[in-house]
Short mmCIF file of C-alpha atoms and ligand atoms in Angstrom, two decimals:
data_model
loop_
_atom_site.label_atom_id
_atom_site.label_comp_id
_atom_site.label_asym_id
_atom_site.label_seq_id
_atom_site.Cartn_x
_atom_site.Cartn_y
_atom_site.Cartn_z
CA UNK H 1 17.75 -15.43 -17.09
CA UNK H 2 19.97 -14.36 -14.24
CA UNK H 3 18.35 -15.89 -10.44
CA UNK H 4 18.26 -12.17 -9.46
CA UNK H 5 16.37 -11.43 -12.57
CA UNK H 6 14.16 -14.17 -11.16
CA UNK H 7 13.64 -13.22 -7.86
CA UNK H 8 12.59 -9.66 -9.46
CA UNK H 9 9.59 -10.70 -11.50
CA UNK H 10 8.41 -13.09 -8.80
CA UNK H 11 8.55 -10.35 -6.38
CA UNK H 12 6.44 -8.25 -9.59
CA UNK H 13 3.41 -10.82 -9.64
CA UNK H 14 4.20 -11.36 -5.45
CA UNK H 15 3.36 -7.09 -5.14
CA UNK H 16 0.54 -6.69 -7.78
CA UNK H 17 -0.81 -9.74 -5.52
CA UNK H 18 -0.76 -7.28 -2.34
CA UNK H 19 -1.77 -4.46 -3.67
CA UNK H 20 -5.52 -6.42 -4.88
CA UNK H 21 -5.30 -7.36 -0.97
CA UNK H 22 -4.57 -3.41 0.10
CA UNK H 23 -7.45 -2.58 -2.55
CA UNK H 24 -9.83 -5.61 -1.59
CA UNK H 25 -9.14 -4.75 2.73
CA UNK H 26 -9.62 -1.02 2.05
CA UNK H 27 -13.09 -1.29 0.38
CA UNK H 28 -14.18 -3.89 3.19
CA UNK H 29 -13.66 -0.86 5.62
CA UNK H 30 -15.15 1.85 3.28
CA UNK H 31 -18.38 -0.40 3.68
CA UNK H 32 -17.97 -1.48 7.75
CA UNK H 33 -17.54 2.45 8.11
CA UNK H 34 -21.32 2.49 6.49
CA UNK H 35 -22.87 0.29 8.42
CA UNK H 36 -25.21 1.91 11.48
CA UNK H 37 -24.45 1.07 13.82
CA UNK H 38 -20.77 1.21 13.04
CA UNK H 39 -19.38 -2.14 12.72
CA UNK H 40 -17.27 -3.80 15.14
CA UNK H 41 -15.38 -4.97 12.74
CA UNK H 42 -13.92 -1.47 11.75
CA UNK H 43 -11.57 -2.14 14.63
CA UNK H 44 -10.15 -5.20 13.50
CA UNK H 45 -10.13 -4.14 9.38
CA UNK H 46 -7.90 -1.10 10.72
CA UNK H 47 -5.62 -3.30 12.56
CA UNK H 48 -5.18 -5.81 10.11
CA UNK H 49 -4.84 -3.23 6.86
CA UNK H 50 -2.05 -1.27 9.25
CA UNK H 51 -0.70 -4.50 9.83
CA UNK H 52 -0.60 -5.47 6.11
CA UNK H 53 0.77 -2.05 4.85
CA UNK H 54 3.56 -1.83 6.80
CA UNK H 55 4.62 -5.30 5.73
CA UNK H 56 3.62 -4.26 2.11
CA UNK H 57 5.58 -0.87 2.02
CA UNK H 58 8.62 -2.39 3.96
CA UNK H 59 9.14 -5.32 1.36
CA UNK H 60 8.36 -2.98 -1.39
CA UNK H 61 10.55 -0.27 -0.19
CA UNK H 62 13.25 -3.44 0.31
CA UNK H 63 12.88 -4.53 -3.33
CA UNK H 64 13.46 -0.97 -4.55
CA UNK H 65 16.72 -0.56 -2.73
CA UNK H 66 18.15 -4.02 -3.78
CA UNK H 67 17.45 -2.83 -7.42
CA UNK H 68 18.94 1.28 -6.60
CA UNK H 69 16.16 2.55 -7.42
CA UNK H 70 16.17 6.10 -8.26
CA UNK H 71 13.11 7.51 -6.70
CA UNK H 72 13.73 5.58 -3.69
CA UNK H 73 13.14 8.98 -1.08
CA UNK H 74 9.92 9.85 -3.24
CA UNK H 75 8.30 6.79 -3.07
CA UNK H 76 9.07 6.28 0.80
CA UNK H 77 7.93 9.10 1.75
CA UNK H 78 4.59 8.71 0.20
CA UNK H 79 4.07 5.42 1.77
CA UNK H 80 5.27 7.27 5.28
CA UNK H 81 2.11 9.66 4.05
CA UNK H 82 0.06 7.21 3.52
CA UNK H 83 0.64 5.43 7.04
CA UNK H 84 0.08 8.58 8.72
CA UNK H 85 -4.03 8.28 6.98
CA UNK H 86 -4.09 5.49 8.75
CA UNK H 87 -3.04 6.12 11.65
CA UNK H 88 -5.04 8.91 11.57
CA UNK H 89 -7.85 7.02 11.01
CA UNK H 90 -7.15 4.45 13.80
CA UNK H 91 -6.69 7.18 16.19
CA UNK H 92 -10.32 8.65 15.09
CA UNK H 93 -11.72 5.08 15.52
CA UNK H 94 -10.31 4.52 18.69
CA UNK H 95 -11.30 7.74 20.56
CA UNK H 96 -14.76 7.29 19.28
CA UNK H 97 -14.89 9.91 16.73
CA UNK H 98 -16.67 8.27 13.80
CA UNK H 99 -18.77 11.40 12.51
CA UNK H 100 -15.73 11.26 9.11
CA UNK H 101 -14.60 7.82 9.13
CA UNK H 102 -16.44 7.29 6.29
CA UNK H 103 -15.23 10.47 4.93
CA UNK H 104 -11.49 9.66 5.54
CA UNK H 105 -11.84 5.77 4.48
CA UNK H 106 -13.00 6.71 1.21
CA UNK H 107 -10.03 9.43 1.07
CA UNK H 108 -7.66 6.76 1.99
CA UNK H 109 -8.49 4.21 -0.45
CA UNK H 110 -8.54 6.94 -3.25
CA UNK H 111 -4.82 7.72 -2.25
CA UNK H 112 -3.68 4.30 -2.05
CA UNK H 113 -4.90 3.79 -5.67
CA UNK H 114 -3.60 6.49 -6.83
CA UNK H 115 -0.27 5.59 -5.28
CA UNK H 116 -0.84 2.40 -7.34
CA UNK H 117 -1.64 3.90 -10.37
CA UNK H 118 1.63 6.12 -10.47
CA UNK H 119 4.03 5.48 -7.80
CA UNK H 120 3.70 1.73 -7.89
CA UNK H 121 3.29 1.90 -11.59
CA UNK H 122 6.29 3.67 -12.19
CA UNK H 123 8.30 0.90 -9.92
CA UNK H 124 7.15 -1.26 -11.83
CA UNK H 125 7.74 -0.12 -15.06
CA UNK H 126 11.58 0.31 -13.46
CA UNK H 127 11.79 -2.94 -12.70
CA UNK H 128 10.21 -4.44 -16.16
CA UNK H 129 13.18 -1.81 -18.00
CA UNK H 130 15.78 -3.13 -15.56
CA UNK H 131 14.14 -6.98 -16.40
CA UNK H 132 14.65 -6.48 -20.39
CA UNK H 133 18.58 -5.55 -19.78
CA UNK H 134 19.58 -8.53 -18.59
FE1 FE2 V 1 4.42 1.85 -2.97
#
């Protein structure tokens, strides 16, 4: 097995690792969102899953390009999509307008999944294909 071929199954097990963390962070904020009074914490759950999705997307988005992936401009764009929820989100939080934060956090974690469960998936199934060549 090639190093390269190494470094692309670590970074496999490294992204299904963040995306538990994406999953695990977003359901902490679908319940702060909840909680009445609204939780200080929403504040700091926002800033941290911003925080960790940009990292995420960027190493993902990284990994894709070293490898030429083909639906490169697809996939980036949804993650540009998905930032814009959150910011979105953050901007709703911050200006005091929680009346649909719960609304929009459950919205949010349903399109991350889903991104998961296709966009991700079909990375991922790239990557396995490209793993089994070499
Ligand atoms: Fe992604």
């Amino acid at each position: 097995m090639s190093s390269f071929s190494d470094f692309n199954q670590q970074s496999d097990v490294r992204t299904d690792g963040e995306h538990q963390i994406q999953l695990d962070m977003l359901s902490a904020l679908c319940r702060a969102v909840r909680k009445s009074p609204p939780s200080a914490e929403v504040g700091e759950i926002l800033e941290r899953l911003v925080a960790y999705c940009e990292a995420h997307f960027m190493s993902e988005e990284l990994l894709m390009r070293l490898n030429s992936y083909d639906s490169y401009e697809e996939h980036v764009g949804e993650h540009i999509g998905l930032m814009d929820d959150l910011e979105r989100i953050t901007s709703a939080h911050n200006s005091g307008n929680s009346g649909l934060l719960a609304e929009q956090a459950d919205s949010v974690f349903k399109l991350i999944g889903q991104h998961i469960g296709t966009h991700d998936k079909r990375f991922s199934d790239f990557m396995a294909a490209g793993m089994q060549g070499k």
